[in-house]
mmCIF file of C-alpha atoms in Angstrom:
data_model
loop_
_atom_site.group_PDB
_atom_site.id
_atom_site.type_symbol
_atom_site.label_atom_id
_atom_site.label_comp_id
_atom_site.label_asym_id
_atom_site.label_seq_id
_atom_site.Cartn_x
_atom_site.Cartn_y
_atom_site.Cartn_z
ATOM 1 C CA UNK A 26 59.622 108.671 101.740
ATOM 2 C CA UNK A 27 61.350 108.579 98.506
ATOM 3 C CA UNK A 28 64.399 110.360 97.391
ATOM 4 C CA UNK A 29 67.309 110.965 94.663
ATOM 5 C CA UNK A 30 69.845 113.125 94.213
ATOM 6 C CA UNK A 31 72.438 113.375 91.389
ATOM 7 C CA UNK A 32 74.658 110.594 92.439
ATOM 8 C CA UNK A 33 72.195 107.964 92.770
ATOM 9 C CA UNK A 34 72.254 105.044 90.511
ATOM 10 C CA UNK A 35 69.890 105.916 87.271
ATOM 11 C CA UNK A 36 68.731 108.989 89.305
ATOM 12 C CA UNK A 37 65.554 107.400 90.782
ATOM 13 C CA UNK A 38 63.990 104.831 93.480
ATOM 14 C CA UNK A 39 60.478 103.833 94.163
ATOM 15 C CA UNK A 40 58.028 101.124 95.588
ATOM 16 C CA UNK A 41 55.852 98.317 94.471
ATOM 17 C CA UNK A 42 53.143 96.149 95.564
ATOM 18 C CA UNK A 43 53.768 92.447 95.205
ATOM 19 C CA UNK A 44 50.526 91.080 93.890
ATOM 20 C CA UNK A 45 48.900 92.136 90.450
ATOM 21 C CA UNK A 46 45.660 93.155 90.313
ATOM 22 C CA UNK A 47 42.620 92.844 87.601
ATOM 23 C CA UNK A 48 40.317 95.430 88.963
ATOM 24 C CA UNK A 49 40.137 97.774 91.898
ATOM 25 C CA UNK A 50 40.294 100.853 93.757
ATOM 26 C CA UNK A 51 43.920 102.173 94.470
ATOM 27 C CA UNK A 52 44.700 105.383 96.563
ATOM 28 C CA UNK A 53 47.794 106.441 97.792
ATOM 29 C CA UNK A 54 48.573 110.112 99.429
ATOM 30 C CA UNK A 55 51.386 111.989 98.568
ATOM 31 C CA UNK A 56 53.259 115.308 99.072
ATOM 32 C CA UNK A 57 55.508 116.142 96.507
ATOM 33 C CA UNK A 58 59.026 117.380 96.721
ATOM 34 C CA UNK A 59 59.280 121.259 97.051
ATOM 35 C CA UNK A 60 62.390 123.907 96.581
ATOM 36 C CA UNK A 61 63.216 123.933 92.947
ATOM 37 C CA UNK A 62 61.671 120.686 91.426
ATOM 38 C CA UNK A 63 62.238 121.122 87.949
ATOM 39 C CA UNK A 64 62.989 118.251 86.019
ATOM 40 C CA UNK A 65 62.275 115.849 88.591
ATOM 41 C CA UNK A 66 59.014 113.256 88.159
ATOM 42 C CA UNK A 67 56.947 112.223 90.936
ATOM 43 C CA UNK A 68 55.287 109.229 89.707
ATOM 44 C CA UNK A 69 52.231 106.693 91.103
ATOM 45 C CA UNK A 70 50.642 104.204 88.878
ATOM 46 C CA UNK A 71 49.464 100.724 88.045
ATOM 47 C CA UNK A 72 51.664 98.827 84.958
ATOM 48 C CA UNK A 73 51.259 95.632 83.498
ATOM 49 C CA UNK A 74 54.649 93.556 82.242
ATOM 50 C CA UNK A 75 55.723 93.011 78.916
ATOM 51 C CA UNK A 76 56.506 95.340 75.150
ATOM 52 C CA UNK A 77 51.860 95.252 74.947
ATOM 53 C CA UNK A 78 51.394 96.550 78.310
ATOM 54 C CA UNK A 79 48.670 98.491 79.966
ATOM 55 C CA UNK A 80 49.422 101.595 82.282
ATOM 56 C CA UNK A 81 46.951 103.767 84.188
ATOM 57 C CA UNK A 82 50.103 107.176 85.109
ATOM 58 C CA UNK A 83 49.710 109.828 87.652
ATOM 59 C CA UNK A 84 52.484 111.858 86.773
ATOM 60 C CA UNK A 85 53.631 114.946 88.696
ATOM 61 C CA UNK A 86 55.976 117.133 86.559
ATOM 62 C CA UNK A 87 58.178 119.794 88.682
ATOM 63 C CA UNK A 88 58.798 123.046 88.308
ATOM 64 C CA UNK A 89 60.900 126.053 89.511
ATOM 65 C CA UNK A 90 59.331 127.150 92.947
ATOM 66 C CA UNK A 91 56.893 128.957 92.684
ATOM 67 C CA UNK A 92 55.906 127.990 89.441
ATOM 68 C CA UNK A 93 52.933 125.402 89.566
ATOM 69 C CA UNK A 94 53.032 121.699 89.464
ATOM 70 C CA UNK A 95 51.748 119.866 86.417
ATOM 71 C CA UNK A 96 49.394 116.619 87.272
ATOM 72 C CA UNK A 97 49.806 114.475 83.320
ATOM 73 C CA UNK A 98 47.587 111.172 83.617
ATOM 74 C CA UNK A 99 47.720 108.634 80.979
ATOM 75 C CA UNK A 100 46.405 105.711 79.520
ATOM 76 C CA UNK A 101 48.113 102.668 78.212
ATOM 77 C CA UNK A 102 46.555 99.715 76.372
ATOM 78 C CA UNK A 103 48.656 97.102 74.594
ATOM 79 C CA UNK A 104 51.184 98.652 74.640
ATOM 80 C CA UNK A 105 49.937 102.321 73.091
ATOM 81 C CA UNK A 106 49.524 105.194 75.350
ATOM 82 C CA UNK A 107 49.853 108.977 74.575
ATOM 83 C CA UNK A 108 46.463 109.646 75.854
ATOM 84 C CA UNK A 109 47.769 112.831 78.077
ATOM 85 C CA UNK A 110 45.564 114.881 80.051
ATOM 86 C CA UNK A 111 47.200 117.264 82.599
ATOM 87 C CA UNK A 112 46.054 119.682 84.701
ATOM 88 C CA UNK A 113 47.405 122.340 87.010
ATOM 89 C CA UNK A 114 46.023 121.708 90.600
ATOM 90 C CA UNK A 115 43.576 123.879 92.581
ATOM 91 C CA UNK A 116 46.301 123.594 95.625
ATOM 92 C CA UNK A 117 50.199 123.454 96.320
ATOM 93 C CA UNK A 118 50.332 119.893 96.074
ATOM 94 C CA UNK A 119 54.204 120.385 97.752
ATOM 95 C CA UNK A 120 53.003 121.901 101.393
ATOM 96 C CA UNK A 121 50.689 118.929 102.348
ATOM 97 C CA UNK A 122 49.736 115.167 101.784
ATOM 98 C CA UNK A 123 46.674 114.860 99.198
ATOM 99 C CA UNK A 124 45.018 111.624 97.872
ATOM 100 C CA UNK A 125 45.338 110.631 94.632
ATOM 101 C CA UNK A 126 43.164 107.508 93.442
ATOM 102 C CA UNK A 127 41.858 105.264 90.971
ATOM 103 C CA UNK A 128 39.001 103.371 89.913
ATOM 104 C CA UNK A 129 39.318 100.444 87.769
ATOM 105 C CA UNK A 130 36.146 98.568 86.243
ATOM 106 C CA UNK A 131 35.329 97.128 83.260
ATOM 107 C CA UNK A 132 33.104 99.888 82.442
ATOM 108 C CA UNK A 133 35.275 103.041 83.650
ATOM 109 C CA UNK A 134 38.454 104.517 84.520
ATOM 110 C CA UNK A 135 38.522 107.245 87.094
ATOM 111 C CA UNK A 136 41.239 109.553 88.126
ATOM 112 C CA UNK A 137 40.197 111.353 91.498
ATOM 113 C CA UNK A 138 42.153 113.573 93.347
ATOM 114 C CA UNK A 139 41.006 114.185 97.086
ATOM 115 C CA UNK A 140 37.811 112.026 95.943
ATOM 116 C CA UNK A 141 37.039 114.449 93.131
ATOM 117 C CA UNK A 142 36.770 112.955 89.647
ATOM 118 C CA UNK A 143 39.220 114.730 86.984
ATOM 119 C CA UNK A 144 39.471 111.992 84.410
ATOM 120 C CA UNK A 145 37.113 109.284 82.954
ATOM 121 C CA UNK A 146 38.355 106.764 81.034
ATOM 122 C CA UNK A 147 35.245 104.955 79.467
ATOM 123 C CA UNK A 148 35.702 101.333 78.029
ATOM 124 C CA UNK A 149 34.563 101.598 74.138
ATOM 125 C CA UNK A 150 36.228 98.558 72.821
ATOM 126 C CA UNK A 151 33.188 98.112 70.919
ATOM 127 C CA UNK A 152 33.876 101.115 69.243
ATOM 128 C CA UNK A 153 37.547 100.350 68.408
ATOM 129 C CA UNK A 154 39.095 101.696 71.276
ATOM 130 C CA UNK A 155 41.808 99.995 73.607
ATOM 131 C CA UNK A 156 41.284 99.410 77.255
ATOM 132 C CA UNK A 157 43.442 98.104 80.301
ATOM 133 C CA UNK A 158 42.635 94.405 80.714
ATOM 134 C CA UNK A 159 45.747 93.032 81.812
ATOM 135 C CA UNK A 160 46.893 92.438 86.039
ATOM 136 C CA UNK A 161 48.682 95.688 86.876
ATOM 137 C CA UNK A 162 51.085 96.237 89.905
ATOM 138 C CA UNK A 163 50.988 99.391 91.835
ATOM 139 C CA UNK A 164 53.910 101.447 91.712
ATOM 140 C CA UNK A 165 55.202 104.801 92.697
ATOM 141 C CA UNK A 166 58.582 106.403 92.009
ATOM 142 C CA UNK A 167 60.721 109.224 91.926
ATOM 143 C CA UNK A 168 62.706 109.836 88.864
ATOM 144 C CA UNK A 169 64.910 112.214 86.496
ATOM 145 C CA UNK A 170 62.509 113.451 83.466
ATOM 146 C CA UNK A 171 65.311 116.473 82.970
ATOM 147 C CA UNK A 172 64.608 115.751 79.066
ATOM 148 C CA UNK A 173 60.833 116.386 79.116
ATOM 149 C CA UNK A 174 59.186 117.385 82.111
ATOM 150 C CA UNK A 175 59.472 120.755 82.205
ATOM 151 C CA UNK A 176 58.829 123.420 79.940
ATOM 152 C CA UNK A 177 59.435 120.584 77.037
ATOM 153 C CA UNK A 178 63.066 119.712 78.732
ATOM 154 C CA UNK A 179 64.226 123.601 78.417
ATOM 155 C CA UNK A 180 63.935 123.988 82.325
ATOM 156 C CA UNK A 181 67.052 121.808 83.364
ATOM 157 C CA UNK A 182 67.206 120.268 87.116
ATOM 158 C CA UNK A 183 68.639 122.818 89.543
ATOM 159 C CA UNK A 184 70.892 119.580 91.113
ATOM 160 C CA UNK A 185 71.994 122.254 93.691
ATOM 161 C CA UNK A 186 68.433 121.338 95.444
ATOM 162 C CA UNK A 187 69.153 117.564 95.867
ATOM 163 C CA UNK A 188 68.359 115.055 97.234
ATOM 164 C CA UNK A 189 64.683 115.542 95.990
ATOM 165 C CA UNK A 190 61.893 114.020 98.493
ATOM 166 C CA UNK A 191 58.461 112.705 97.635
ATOM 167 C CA UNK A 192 56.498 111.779 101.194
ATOM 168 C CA UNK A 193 54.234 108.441 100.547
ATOM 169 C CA UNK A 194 51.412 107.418 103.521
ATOM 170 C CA UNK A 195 47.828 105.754 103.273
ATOM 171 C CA UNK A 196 48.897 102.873 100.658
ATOM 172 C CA UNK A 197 45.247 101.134 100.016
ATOM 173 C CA UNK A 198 44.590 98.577 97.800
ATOM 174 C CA UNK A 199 41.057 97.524 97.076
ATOM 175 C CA UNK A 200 41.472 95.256 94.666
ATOM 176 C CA UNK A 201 40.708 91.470 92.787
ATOM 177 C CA UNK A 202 44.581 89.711 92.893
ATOM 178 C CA UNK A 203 45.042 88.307 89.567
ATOM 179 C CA UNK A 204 48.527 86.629 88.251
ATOM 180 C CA UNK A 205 50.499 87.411 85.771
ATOM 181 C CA UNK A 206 50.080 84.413 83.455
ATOM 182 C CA UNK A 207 46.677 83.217 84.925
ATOM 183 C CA UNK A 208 43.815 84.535 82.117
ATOM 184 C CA UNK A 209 41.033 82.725 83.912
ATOM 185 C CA UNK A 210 40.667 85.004 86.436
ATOM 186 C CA UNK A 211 40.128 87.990 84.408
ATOM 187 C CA UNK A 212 36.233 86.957 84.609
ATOM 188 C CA UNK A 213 36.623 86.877 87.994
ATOM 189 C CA UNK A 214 37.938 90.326 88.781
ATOM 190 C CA UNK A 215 34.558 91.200 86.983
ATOM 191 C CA UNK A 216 32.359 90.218 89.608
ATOM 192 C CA UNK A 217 30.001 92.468 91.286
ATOM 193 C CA UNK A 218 30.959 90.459 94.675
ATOM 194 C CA UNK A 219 33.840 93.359 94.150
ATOM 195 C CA UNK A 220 31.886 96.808 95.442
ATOM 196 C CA UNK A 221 33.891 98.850 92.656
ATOM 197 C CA UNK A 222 32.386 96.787 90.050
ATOM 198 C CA UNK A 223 28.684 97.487 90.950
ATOM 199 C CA UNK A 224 26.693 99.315 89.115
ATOM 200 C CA UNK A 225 26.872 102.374 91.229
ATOM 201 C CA UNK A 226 30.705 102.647 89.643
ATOM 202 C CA UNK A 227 29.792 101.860 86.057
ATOM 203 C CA UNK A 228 29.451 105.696 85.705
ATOM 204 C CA UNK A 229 29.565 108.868 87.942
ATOM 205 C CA UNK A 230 26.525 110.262 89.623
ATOM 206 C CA UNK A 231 25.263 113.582 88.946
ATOM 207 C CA UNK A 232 27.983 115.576 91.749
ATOM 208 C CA UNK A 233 30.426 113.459 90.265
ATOM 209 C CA UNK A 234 29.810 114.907 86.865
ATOM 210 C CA UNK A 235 29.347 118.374 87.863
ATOM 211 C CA UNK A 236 33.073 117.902 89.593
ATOM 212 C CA UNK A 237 34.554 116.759 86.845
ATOM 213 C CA UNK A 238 33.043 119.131 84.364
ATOM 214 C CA UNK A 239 34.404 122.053 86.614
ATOM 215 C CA UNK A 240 38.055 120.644 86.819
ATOM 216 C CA UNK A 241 37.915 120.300 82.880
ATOM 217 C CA UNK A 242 37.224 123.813 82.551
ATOM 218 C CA UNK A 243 39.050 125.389 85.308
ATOM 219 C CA UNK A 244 42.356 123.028 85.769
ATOM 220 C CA UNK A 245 42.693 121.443 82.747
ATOM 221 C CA UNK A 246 45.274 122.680 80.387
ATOM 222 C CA UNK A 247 46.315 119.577 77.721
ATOM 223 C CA UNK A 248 43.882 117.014 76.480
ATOM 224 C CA UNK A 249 44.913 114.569 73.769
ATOM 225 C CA UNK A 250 41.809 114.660 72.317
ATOM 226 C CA UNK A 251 41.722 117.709 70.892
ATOM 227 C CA UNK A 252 45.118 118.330 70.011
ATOM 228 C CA UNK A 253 44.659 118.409 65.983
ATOM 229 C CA UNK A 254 48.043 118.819 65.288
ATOM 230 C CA UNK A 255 48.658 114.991 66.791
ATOM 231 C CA UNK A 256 45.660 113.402 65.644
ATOM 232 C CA UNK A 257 43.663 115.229 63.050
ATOM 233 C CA UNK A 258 41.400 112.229 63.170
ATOM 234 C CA UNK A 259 40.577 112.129 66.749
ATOM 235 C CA UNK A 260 41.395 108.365 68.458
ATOM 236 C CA UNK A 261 38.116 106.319 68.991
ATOM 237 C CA UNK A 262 37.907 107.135 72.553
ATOM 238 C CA UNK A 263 37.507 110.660 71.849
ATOM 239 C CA UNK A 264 34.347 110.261 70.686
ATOM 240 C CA UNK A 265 32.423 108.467 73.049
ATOM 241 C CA UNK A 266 33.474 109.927 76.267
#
């Protein structure tokens, strides 16, 4: 369990693993904090180090309760990110524990809740685009996004429901350990002696795609990608996914 309330130092705590990793399959279940929520950031990704970093973000934005939960994922390469996509979840992801995980290839990025698919992240470097290649840690933490999570920062935190609690269980790593500072390994993390980085995970099978096509239309209520008013020229990525 993780927790904060409004006397906690810089209003947040959270976990780590120790190793970093250069591919892999991460999954971690959760159960978010309930009561009034708003303002307050539930938060379980993989980060590299350093002002160029890469990021692969599960972010769960509060709300007032009984107002829904906002899942935002995002994608960081060298150092650039802003590649939202966020959804509003087929279930109250406050009343139970749910799995939320990630695939990590050199081909693909998938987001999966509960083992279905609700992002792809393709790798189209070729085309222009920027993909994770650095060793990530896994993190989770609970935070204060009072400025931005909610409604755009308008809905304040209700500190009156403190300490906030986010429940954490079934921490899984499947993954290639790769340092830091050690870029020799990279090549390693590639190998298909890793089962994620067969060619069965180099893109979803048919069910998978019919999953994910549903979520897009039914849950999905940002995408980056077509937000004009951002990018009027689309970002690379856009338009080869």
């Amino acid at each position: 369990m993780v927790g904060y309330s409004s006397s906690a130092i810089a209003r947040g705590s959270g976990f780590r693993s120790k190793l970093g990793y250069g591919t892999g399959f991460f999954s971690l279940r959760i159960k978010l904090p309930d009561k009034d929520s708003a303002g307050v950031v539930t938060a379980y990704y993989l980060t590299s180090e350093g002002n160029k970093h890469d990021e692969l973000d599960f972010e769960f934005l509060g709300n007032k309760q009984g107002k829904p939960i906002t899942l935002q994922t995002n994608v960081f390469a060298a150092g650039v990110g802003n590649r939202e996509q966020r959804f509003l979840l087929w279930f109250d992801p406050t009343a139970d524990f749910h799995n939320y995980q990630l695939l990590w290839n050199q081909h693909q990025i998938v987001f999966y809740v509960d083992d279905i698919p609700i992002r792809v992240f393709k790798n189209n470097k070729d085309s222009g685009a920027g993909y994770p290649s650095q060793a990530m840690k896994i993190e989770a933490s609970l935070w204060d996004g009072d400025s931005w999570a909610t409604d755009g920062g308008r809905t304040k935190t209700n500190w009156t429901s403190a300490p906030f609690k986010a429940h954490f269980q079934g921490f899984d790593i499947s993954g290639c350990p790769k340092s830091d500072h050690d870029s020799n390994t990279n090549r390693e993390c590639f190998s298909p002696k890793y089962w994620w980085n067969s060619e069965k995970y180099w893109t979803l099978d048919s069910k998978q795609k019919g999953q994910l096509e549903n979520v897009r239309n039914k849950y999905m209520n940002y995408d980056y990608c077509s937000d004009r008013h951002r990018y009027p020229v689309p970002p690379p990525e856009c338009l080869h996914q």
